[in-house]
XYZ file of N, CA and C in Angstrom:
471
model
N -5.499 -5.615 3.966
C -4.872 -5.915 5.181
C -5.008 -7.268 5.278
N -4.420 -8.007 5.928
C -4.762 -9.102 6.692
C -5.863 -9.882 8.354
N -5.400 -8.277 8.468
C -5.700 -8.313 9.725
C -5.551 -6.653 10.589
N -6.815 -6.238 11.610
C -7.201 -5.802 12.259
C -5.941 -4.704 12.808
N -4.910 -5.288 13.407
C -4.258 -4.916 13.353
C -3.095 -4.236 12.324
N -2.945 -4.879 11.245
C -2.377 -3.897 9.647
C -2.764 -3.197 9.864
N -4.276 -2.094 10.031
C -4.324 -0.904 9.939
C -3.501 0.384 10.488
N -3.435 -0.083 11.869
C -1.851 1.409 11.938
C -0.995 1.553 11.137
N -0.690 0.302 10.259
C 0.499 0.774 9.560
C -0.099 0.778 7.713
N -1.408 1.220 7.516
C -2.078 0.951 6.050
C -3.101 1.530 5.788
N -3.819 2.602 7.730
C -3.897 3.978 7.031
C -3.707 4.929 5.859
N -1.518 3.988 6.425
C -1.384 5.993 5.854
C -1.117 5.598 3.632
N -1.607 3.950 3.470
C -2.825 4.159 2.056
C -3.221 4.893 1.887
N -4.762 4.859 3.396
C -5.822 5.270 2.904
C -5.429 6.655 3.009
N -5.409 7.910 4.080
C -5.218 8.256 4.143
C -4.100 9.757 3.255
N -3.079 8.441 2.424
C -2.674 9.212 0.540
C -3.449 9.432 -0.327
N -4.570 8.306 -0.554
C -5.073 7.637 -1.361
C -6.631 9.183 -1.478
N -6.723 9.536 0.427
C -7.736 10.271 0.072
C -7.746 11.781 0.570
N -5.755 12.280 0.742
C -5.407 13.896 -0.030
C -5.009 13.299 -1.384
N -5.147 12.330 -2.137
C -4.988 12.847 -3.957
C -6.346 12.472 -4.297
N -7.517 11.976 -3.408
C -8.932 12.451 -4.743
C -9.517 10.855 -5.140
N -8.669 9.844 -4.612
C -8.524 9.028 -5.299
C -9.826 7.725 -4.198
N -10.833 7.260 -4.351
C -11.665 6.340 -4.632
C -11.101 4.845 -3.748
N -11.137 4.631 -2.653
C -10.381 3.144 -1.885
C -10.840 2.778 -0.602
N -11.278 1.630 -0.267
C -12.344 0.616 0.102
C -11.216 0.043 0.454
N -11.204 -0.442 2.481
C -10.256 -0.343 2.994
C -10.777 -1.754 3.909
N -10.238 -2.974 3.300
C -11.118 -4.529 4.570
C -9.816 -5.381 4.723
N -10.450 -6.053 5.218
C -9.952 -7.299 5.923
C -9.421 -8.339 5.480
N -8.571 -9.244 4.208
C -9.158 -9.496 4.319
C -7.187 -10.965 4.717
N -7.759 -11.799 5.280
C -6.665 -13.112 5.492
C -6.427 -14.073 4.902
N -5.344 -14.359 4.341
C -4.772 -15.576 3.399
C -4.857 -16.387 4.321
N -4.401 -16.544 5.959
C -4.941 -17.919 6.625
C -5.677 -18.313 7.119
N -6.979 -17.262 7.282
C -7.894 -16.541 8.079
C -9.172 -17.126 8.248
N -8.778 -16.368 6.555
C -10.326 -16.149 6.090
C -10.018 -16.728 4.014
N -9.772 -17.438 4.358
C -9.398 -18.072 2.629
C -10.482 -17.680 2.203
N -11.448 -17.608 1.702
C -12.322 -18.420 1.414
C -13.081 -16.470 0.896
N -13.001 -16.110 1.708
C -12.837 -14.491 1.079
C -11.481 -13.682 0.546
N -10.819 -14.241 0.895
C -9.455 -14.050 0.037
C -10.203 -14.543 -1.602
N -10.309 -15.284 -2.147
C -10.945 -15.751 -3.342
C -11.916 -15.168 -3.806
N -12.706 -14.796 -2.644
C -13.935 -14.550 -3.086
C -13.298 -12.667 -3.695
N -12.476 -12.226 -2.733
C -12.492 -10.832 -3.445
C -11.245 -10.608 -4.621
N -10.619 -11.959 -4.590
C -9.130 -11.343 -5.727
C -10.044 -11.542 -6.898
N -10.718 -12.920 -7.464
C -11.375 -13.482 -8.312
C -12.560 -12.223 -8.657
N -13.191 -11.919 -7.840
C -13.830 -10.643 -8.714
C -14.089 -8.525 -7.982
N -12.785 -8.454 -7.847
C -12.564 -7.224 -8.121
C -11.722 -6.689 -8.495
N -11.874 -7.347 -10.050
C -12.249 -6.516 -11.270
C -13.270 -6.192 -11.884
N -13.997 -6.995 -11.608
C -15.068 -6.959 -12.037
C -16.889 -5.901 -11.247
N -15.477 -6.019 -10.158
C -16.135 -4.973 -8.879
C -15.526 -3.506 -9.255
N -15.476 -3.037 -9.477
C -14.326 -2.202 -10.776
C -12.766 -1.669 -9.512
N -12.848 -2.164 -9.496
C -11.483 -2.017 -8.689
C -10.765 -2.084 -9.514
N -9.540 -1.781 -9.657
C -8.541 -1.388 -11.157
C -6.468 -1.416 -10.730
N -6.952 -1.143 -8.929
C -4.769 -0.981 -8.887
C -5.680 -2.627 -7.575
N -4.519 -3.135 -6.705
C -5.182 -3.516 -5.227
C -3.517 -3.203 -4.458
N -3.727 -2.523 -3.032
C -2.362 -2.327 -2.223
C -2.706 -3.616 -1.312
N -2.399 -3.996 -0.650
C -2.136 -5.344 -0.739
C -1.314 -5.457 0.704
N -1.332 -5.392 2.295
C -0.158 -4.518 3.756
C -0.519 -6.620 4.550
N 0.289 -6.590 4.834
C 0.082 -8.003 5.405
C 1.943 -8.129 6.695
N 1.669 -8.775 7.720
C 2.155 -9.019 7.790
C 3.072 -10.805 8.571
N 3.940 -10.688 8.814
C 4.973 -12.292 9.415
C 4.602 -12.940 8.196
N 4.315 -14.049 7.567
C 4.981 -15.067 6.982
C 3.790 -14.609 5.285
N 3.324 -13.150 5.765
C 2.686 -12.303 4.049
C 2.027 -12.998 3.241
N 1.280 -13.945 3.540
C 0.363 -14.566 1.693
C 0.030 -14.063 1.219
N -0.819 -13.090 1.812
C -1.887 -11.940 1.354
C -1.638 -11.681 0.675
N -0.965 -10.464 -0.388
C -0.088 -9.553 -1.594
C -0.132 -10.407 -2.886
N 0.485 -12.159 -2.461
C 1.141 -12.826 -3.177
C -0.160 -13.818 -3.074
N -0.665 -14.252 -2.814
C -2.378 -15.278 -3.323
C -3.147 -14.196 -4.110
N -3.012 -12.594 -3.376
C -4.485 -11.911 -4.430
C -3.892 -11.839 -5.533
N -2.639 -11.746 -5.756
C -1.964 -11.517 -6.852
C -2.100 -12.644 -8.430
N -1.648 -14.223 -7.599
C -2.315 -15.435 -7.893
C -3.362 -15.626 -8.462
N -4.946 -14.931 -8.045
C -6.449 -14.886 -8.760
C -6.587 -13.565 -9.461
N -5.645 -13.146 -9.741
C -5.544 -11.430 -10.824
C -5.010 -10.532 -11.769
N -5.649 -10.676 -12.503
C -4.386 -9.741 -13.097
C -4.188 -8.494 -13.217
N -4.655 -7.508 -12.426
C -4.911 -6.270 -11.376
C -3.012 -6.419 -11.137
N -2.794 -5.174 -11.211
C -1.935 -4.956 -10.517
C -1.769 -4.991 -9.266
N -0.636 -5.236 -8.359
C -1.122 -5.825 -6.755
C 0.316 -4.940 -6.580
N 0.072 -4.457 -5.082
C 1.716 -3.877 -4.371
C 1.229 -4.190 -2.803
N 2.006 -5.047 -2.592
C 2.040 -5.236 -1.333
C 2.638 -4.673 -0.212
N 2.847 -4.171 0.899
C 3.107 -3.063 1.727
C 3.182 -4.645 2.905
N 4.978 -4.988 3.058
C 5.707 -5.185 4.227
C 5.278 -4.299 5.517
N 4.081 -5.293 6.713
C 3.871 -5.176 8.029
C 5.078 -5.369 9.409
N 5.776 -4.531 9.740
C 6.820 -4.891 10.650
C 5.777 -5.677 11.289
N 6.390 -6.713 11.993
C 6.245 -8.401 12.997
C 6.655 -7.876 14.145
N 5.792 -8.773 14.614
C 7.302 -8.574 16.638
C 8.297 -9.430 16.266
N 7.720 -10.630 15.771
C 9.268 -11.387 16.005
C 10.226 -11.344 14.933
N 10.673 -10.221 13.687
C 10.952 -10.669 12.724
C 11.005 -9.113 12.444
N 10.754 -7.717 12.426
C 10.543 -6.252 12.353
C 10.452 -5.882 11.491
N 9.860 -7.273 10.440
C 8.829 -6.830 8.509
C 10.090 -7.663 8.323
N 11.756 -8.299 8.138
C 11.942 -8.744 8.101
C 11.677 -10.053 6.634
N 10.201 -10.742 7.854
C 10.236 -12.449 7.299
C 8.628 -10.858 6.102
N 8.224 -10.756 6.703
C 7.599 -9.829 5.689
C 7.635 -9.478 4.120
N 8.354 -8.921 4.130
C 8.999 -8.539 2.976
C 9.670 -9.269 2.093
N 9.958 -10.548 2.455
C 10.581 -11.099 1.879
C 9.385 -12.096 1.439
N 8.636 -12.343 2.088
C 7.199 -13.387 1.829
C 7.182 -12.765 0.657
N 6.675 -11.185 0.706
C 6.771 -10.265 -0.344
C 6.337 -10.332 -1.777
N 7.998 -9.922 -1.951
C 9.103 -9.765 -2.819
C 9.644 -11.460 -3.562
N 9.597 -12.436 -2.623
C 10.079 -13.522 -3.263
C 8.731 -13.565 -4.307
N 8.191 -13.988 -4.857
C 7.629 -13.997 -5.683
C 7.521 -15.009 -6.465
N 6.958 -16.180 -7.064
C 8.274 -16.438 -9.127
C 7.384 -16.608 -10.204
N 8.099 -16.806 -10.625
C 8.028 -15.400 -12.239
C 6.705 -16.322 -12.896
N 5.829 -15.535 -12.724
C 4.684 -14.934 -13.175
C 3.572 -14.482 -12.915
N 3.909 -14.396 -11.644
C 2.729 -13.727 -10.310
C 3.923 -12.523 -10.508
N 3.297 -11.482 -10.801
C 4.368 -10.527 -9.625
C 3.348 -8.890 -8.931
N 4.330 -9.164 -7.802
C 3.155 -7.930 -6.473
C 4.606 -7.463 -6.533
N 4.310 -5.537 -6.973
C 5.208 -5.076 -6.787
C 5.060 -4.377 -5.161
N 6.259 -4.598 -4.649
C 6.247 -4.837 -2.884
C 7.367 -3.417 -2.726
N 6.876 -3.028 -2.106
C 7.751 -2.266 -0.874
C 7.653 -1.459 0.227
N 8.740 -0.887 1.089
C 9.262 -0.654 1.883
C 8.650 -1.172 3.000
N 8.649 -1.469 4.193
C 8.915 -1.732 5.289
C 8.106 -1.152 6.037
N 6.483 -1.189 6.097
C 5.756 -0.368 7.834
C 5.251 1.571 6.078
N 4.829 1.894 7.352
C 4.305 3.445 6.728
C 4.168 4.291 5.612
N 6.080 4.228 5.637
C 7.213 3.785 4.387
C 6.158 3.870 2.609
N 5.881 2.700 2.764
C 5.545 1.600 2.295
C 4.410 1.400 1.353
N 3.209 1.962 3.215
C 2.619 2.424 2.900
C 1.435 3.232 1.363
N 2.589 4.540 2.337
C 2.560 5.308 1.738
C 2.879 5.327 0.334
N 3.965 5.163 -0.172
C 4.550 4.948 -1.982
C 2.863 4.084 -1.932
N 3.141 2.536 -1.363
C 1.952 1.491 -2.300
C 1.096 2.768 -2.565
N 0.043 3.447 -2.114
C -0.324 4.509 -2.447
C -0.082 5.277 -4.265
N 0.878 6.564 -3.353
C 1.600 6.854 -4.951
C 1.698 5.824 -5.860
N 2.269 4.922 -5.785
C 2.408 3.975 -7.022
C 1.041 3.722 -7.274
N 0.576 3.355 -6.971
C -0.628 3.140 -7.156
C -1.905 4.011 -7.625
N -1.630 5.132 -7.438
C -2.207 6.702 -8.402
C -1.170 6.633 -9.526
N 0.081 6.865 -9.618
C 0.532 6.842 -10.334
C 0.120 6.529 -11.932
N -0.152 4.368 -10.950
C -0.689 3.569 -12.172
C -1.934 4.663 -13.004
N -2.844 4.672 -12.000
C -4.447 4.947 -12.071
C -4.319 6.825 -13.109
N -3.362 7.624 -12.798
C -2.822 8.835 -13.344
C -2.929 8.469 -14.795
N -2.056 7.156 -15.209
C -1.231 7.346 -16.632
C -3.685 7.339 -17.749
N -3.929 7.774 -17.130
C -5.769 7.338 -17.909
C -6.464 8.612 -17.593
N -5.604 8.886 -16.080
C -6.651 9.813 -15.546
C -5.449 11.266 -15.613
N -5.971 12.466 -16.337
C -5.546 14.062 -15.953
C -5.353 14.669 -15.500
N -7.138 14.452 -14.654
C -6.992 15.685 -13.640
C -6.046 14.661 -12.200
N -6.265 13.059 -11.640
C -5.058 12.672 -10.866
C -3.921 13.185 -11.026
N -3.536 12.545 -12.390
C -1.793 13.422 -12.234
C -1.677 14.720 -12.264
N -2.676 15.584 -12.222
C -2.363 17.369 -11.990
C -2.046 16.851 -10.508
N -3.470 16.219 -9.964
C -3.137 16.050 -8.662
C -1.529 15.529 -7.370
N -1.298 14.757 -8.345
C -0.061 14.257 -8.158
C 0.951 15.178 -8.389
N 0.812 15.398 -9.181
C 2.346 16.515 -9.523
C 1.825 17.678 -8.977
N 0.681 17.664 -7.789
C 1.228 18.642 -6.875
C 1.535 18.789 -5.789
N 0.629 17.471 -5.716
C 0.918 16.628 -4.684
C 2.722 16.117 -3.753
N 3.559 16.326 -4.879
C 5.203 15.694 -5.423
C 5.390 17.234 -5.248
N 4.963 18.151 -5.632
C 5.129 20.105 -5.302
C 5.786 20.261 -3.686
N 4.403 19.861 -4.129
C 4.229 20.420 -2.252
C 5.141 19.623 -1.641
N 5.118 18.464 -1.715
C 6.780 18.228 -1.154
C 8.266 17.967 -0.981
N 8.393 18.692 -2.128
C 9.702 19.236 -2.773
C 10.152 20.937 -2.097
N 8.528 21.736 -1.623
C 8.823 22.830 -1.522
C 8.390 23.079 -0.418
N 8.432 21.616 0.566
C 8.854 21.806 2.373
C 9.829 21.586 2.821
N 10.809 21.043 2.254
C 11.748 20.643 2.341
C 13.188 22.080 2.521
N 13.321 22.231 3.624
C 14.405 23.823 3.647
C 15.886 23.236 2.722
N 16.379 24.874 2.405
C 17.124 24.627 2.088
C 18.468 24.846 2.402
N 18.588 25.836 3.792
C 19.159 25.515 5.011
C 18.213 24.932 5.961
N 19.525 24.668 7.082
C 19.028 23.297 8.272
C 18.990 24.793 9.392
N 18.823 24.302 10.297
C 17.805 24.982 11.327
C 17.981 24.989 12.671
N 18.201 25.465 13.773
C 18.507 25.294 14.975
C 17.163 25.331 15.799
N 17.265 23.363 15.966
C 16.014 23.352 17.058
C 15.880 22.522 18.432
N 15.401 23.268 19.228
C 15.237 23.180 20.818
C 15.337 22.035 20.803
N 16.541 20.354 20.614
C 16.076 19.606 21.432
C 16.528 18.899 22.920
N 15.415 18.089 23.581
C 15.403 17.591 24.989
C 16.432 16.909 24.628
N 17.677 15.523 25.552
C 18.359 14.749 25.877
C 18.674 13.876 25.733
Protein backbone atom coordinates (compact mmCIF):
# COMPACT_ATOMS: atom_id res chain seq x y z
CA UNK A 1 0.00 0.00 0.00
CA UNK A 2 1.10 3.55 -0.55
CA UNK A 3 0.74 4.72 3.06
CA UNK A 4 -0.29 3.69 6.56
CA UNK A 5 -3.69 5.30 6.05
CA UNK A 6 -4.38 2.83 3.21
CA UNK A 7 -4.27 -0.06 5.70
CA UNK A 8 -7.87 0.65 6.76
CA UNK A 9 -8.92 -0.57 3.28
CA UNK A 10 -6.08 -2.95 2.43
CA UNK A 11 -6.45 -4.97 5.63
CA UNK A 12 -9.52 -6.43 3.93
CA UNK A 13 -7.20 -8.04 1.36
CA UNK A 14 -5.05 -9.39 4.17
CA UNK A 15 -8.07 -10.77 6.06
CA UNK A 16 -9.39 -12.48 2.94
CA UNK A 17 -6.03 -14.02 2.07
CA UNK A 18 -5.65 -15.23 5.66
CA UNK A 19 -9.14 -16.78 5.57
CA UNK A 20 -8.12 -18.68 2.42
CA UNK A 21 -4.79 -19.80 3.89
CA UNK A 22 -2.76 -17.73 1.44
CA UNK A 23 0.48 -16.24 2.71
CA UNK A 24 1.03 -12.54 2.22
CA UNK A 25 3.41 -9.77 3.17
CA UNK A 26 1.85 -6.35 3.77
CA UNK A 27 4.23 -3.46 3.09
CA UNK A 28 4.11 0.29 2.79
CA UNK A 29 5.73 1.27 -0.49
CA UNK A 30 4.98 4.77 -1.74
CA UNK A 31 5.53 5.62 -5.38
CA UNK A 32 6.11 9.25 -4.39
CA UNK A 33 7.66 9.22 -0.92
CA UNK A 34 9.74 6.02 -1.13
CA UNK A 35 10.49 5.56 -4.85
CA UNK A 36 13.71 3.63 -4.23
CA UNK A 37 11.80 1.20 -1.99
CA UNK A 38 9.22 0.79 -4.75
CA UNK A 39 11.82 -0.01 -7.41
CA UNK A 40 13.66 -2.44 -5.14
CA UNK A 41 10.45 -4.22 -4.19
CA UNK A 42 9.04 -4.47 -7.71
CA UNK A 43 12.31 -5.56 -9.30
CA UNK A 44 12.96 -8.14 -6.58
CA UNK A 45 9.43 -9.44 -5.95
CA UNK A 46 9.73 -12.48 -8.20
CA UNK A 47 13.09 -13.46 -6.68
CA UNK A 48 11.58 -13.06 -3.19
CA UNK A 49 8.97 -15.65 -4.14
CA UNK A 50 5.95 -13.45 -4.79
CA UNK A 51 3.53 -14.78 -7.41
CA UNK A 52 1.01 -11.91 -7.48
CA UNK A 53 1.07 -8.32 -6.22
CA UNK A 54 -1.94 -6.49 -4.80
CA UNK A 55 -1.20 -2.76 -4.73
CA UNK A 56 -3.57 -0.33 -3.06
CA UNK A 57 -3.16 3.40 -3.36
CA UNK A 58 -5.17 6.58 -3.15
CA UNK A 59 -5.01 9.97 -4.79
CA UNK A 60 -2.62 9.96 -7.74
CA UNK A 61 -2.35 6.19 -7.11
CA UNK A 62 0.83 5.53 -9.08
CA UNK A 63 1.87 2.53 -6.97
CA UNK A 64 0.11 -0.23 -8.97
CA UNK A 65 1.25 1.09 -12.35
CA UNK A 66 4.82 1.74 -11.30
CA UNK A 67 4.99 -1.71 -9.72
CA UNK A 68 3.74 -3.24 -12.98
CA UNK A 69 6.37 -1.28 -14.88
CA UNK A 70 9.14 -3.08 -12.98
CA UNK A 71 7.80 -6.66 -12.81
CA UNK A 72 6.09 -9.20 -15.03
CA UNK A 73 4.14 -10.59 -12.06
CA UNK A 74 0.38 -9.99 -12.19
CA UNK A 75 -0.44 -6.73 -10.42
CA UNK A 76 -3.93 -6.03 -9.11
CA UNK A 77 -4.66 -2.43 -8.17
CA UNK A 78 -7.08 -1.36 -5.49
CA UNK A 79 -8.19 2.28 -5.63
CA UNK A 80 -8.25 3.58 -2.06
CA UNK A 81 -10.87 6.28 -1.43
CA UNK A 82 -9.39 9.76 -1.27
CA UNK A 83 -10.73 12.75 0.63
CA UNK A 84 -10.78 15.04 -2.40
CA UNK A 85 -12.56 12.87 -4.97
CA UNK A 86 -13.82 9.80 -3.04
CA UNK A 87 -11.50 7.45 -4.92
CA UNK A 88 -12.52 8.46 -8.45
CA UNK A 89 -9.02 9.91 -8.92
CA UNK A 90 -7.46 6.70 -7.63
CA UNK A 91 -9.62 4.56 -9.91
CA UNK A 92 -8.75 6.54 -13.03
CA UNK A 93 -5.05 6.61 -12.17
CA UNK A 94 -4.94 2.83 -11.81
CA UNK A 95 -7.27 1.74 -14.60
CA UNK A 96 -5.89 3.97 -17.34
CA UNK A 97 -2.57 2.19 -17.92
CA UNK A 98 -0.90 2.38 -21.32
CA UNK A 99 -0.89 -0.70 -23.54
CA UNK A 100 1.89 -3.05 -22.52
CA UNK A 101 1.86 -2.33 -18.77
CA UNK A 102 -1.23 -4.13 -17.46
CA UNK A 103 -2.76 -3.61 -14.04
CA UNK A 104 -5.94 -5.47 -13.15
CA UNK A 105 -8.07 -2.80 -11.52
CA UNK A 106 -10.69 -3.59 -8.88
CA UNK A 107 -13.49 -1.58 -7.30
CA UNK A 108 -12.84 1.44 -5.11
CA UNK A 109 -12.40 0.67 -1.41
CA UNK A 110 -13.02 -2.40 0.70
CA UNK A 111 -14.94 -4.35 -1.96
CA UNK A 112 -11.97 -3.91 -4.28
CA UNK A 113 -9.55 -5.04 -1.57
CA UNK A 114 -11.54 -8.22 -0.92
CA UNK A 115 -11.95 -8.92 -4.63
CA UNK A 116 -8.25 -8.34 -5.28
CA UNK A 117 -7.46 -11.04 -2.73
CA UNK A 118 -10.01 -13.37 -4.31
CA UNK A 119 -8.66 -12.72 -7.79
CA UNK A 120 -5.07 -13.25 -6.65
CA UNK A 121 -6.17 -16.47 -4.95
CA UNK A 122 -7.89 -17.64 -8.13
CA UNK A 123 -4.66 -17.09 -10.08
CA UNK A 124 -2.67 -19.01 -7.47
CA UNK A 125 -5.32 -21.76 -7.37
CA UNK A 126 -4.61 -22.58 -11.02
CA UNK A 127 -1.54 -24.46 -9.80
CA UNK A 128 -2.66 -25.29 -6.24
CA UNK A 129 -5.52 -27.78 -5.92
CA UNK A 130 -5.81 -27.35 -2.16
CA UNK A 131 -6.21 -23.58 -2.55
CA UNK A 132 -8.72 -24.15 -5.35
CA UNK A 133 -10.80 -26.27 -2.97
CA UNK A 134 -10.60 -23.63 -0.21
CA UNK A 135 -11.61 -20.91 -2.66
CA UNK A 136 -14.57 -22.95 -3.88
CA UNK A 137 -15.64 -23.59 -0.27
CA UNK A 138 -15.28 -19.87 0.57
CA UNK A 139 -17.51 -18.91 -2.34
CA UNK A 140 -20.02 -21.68 -1.63
CA UNK A 141 -20.38 -20.40 1.95
CA UNK A 142 -21.12 -16.89 0.69
CA UNK A 143 -23.79 -18.34 -1.60
CA UNK A 144 -25.29 -20.41 1.22
CA UNK A 145 -25.40 -17.34 3.49
CA UNK A 146 -27.83 -15.54 1.16
CA UNK A 147 -31.38 -15.92 2.44
CA UNK A 148 -34.00 -17.01 -0.04
CA UNK A 149 -36.66 -14.74 1.41
CA UNK A 150 -36.40 -11.36 3.12
CA UNK A 151 -36.87 -11.08 6.87
CA UNK A 152 -38.32 -8.21 8.84
CA UNK A 153 -35.70 -6.41 10.85
CA UNK A 154 -36.12 -3.69 13.40
CA UNK A 155 -34.53 -0.53 12.10
CA UNK A 156 -34.03 2.83 13.67
CA UNK A 157 -34.83 5.86 11.60
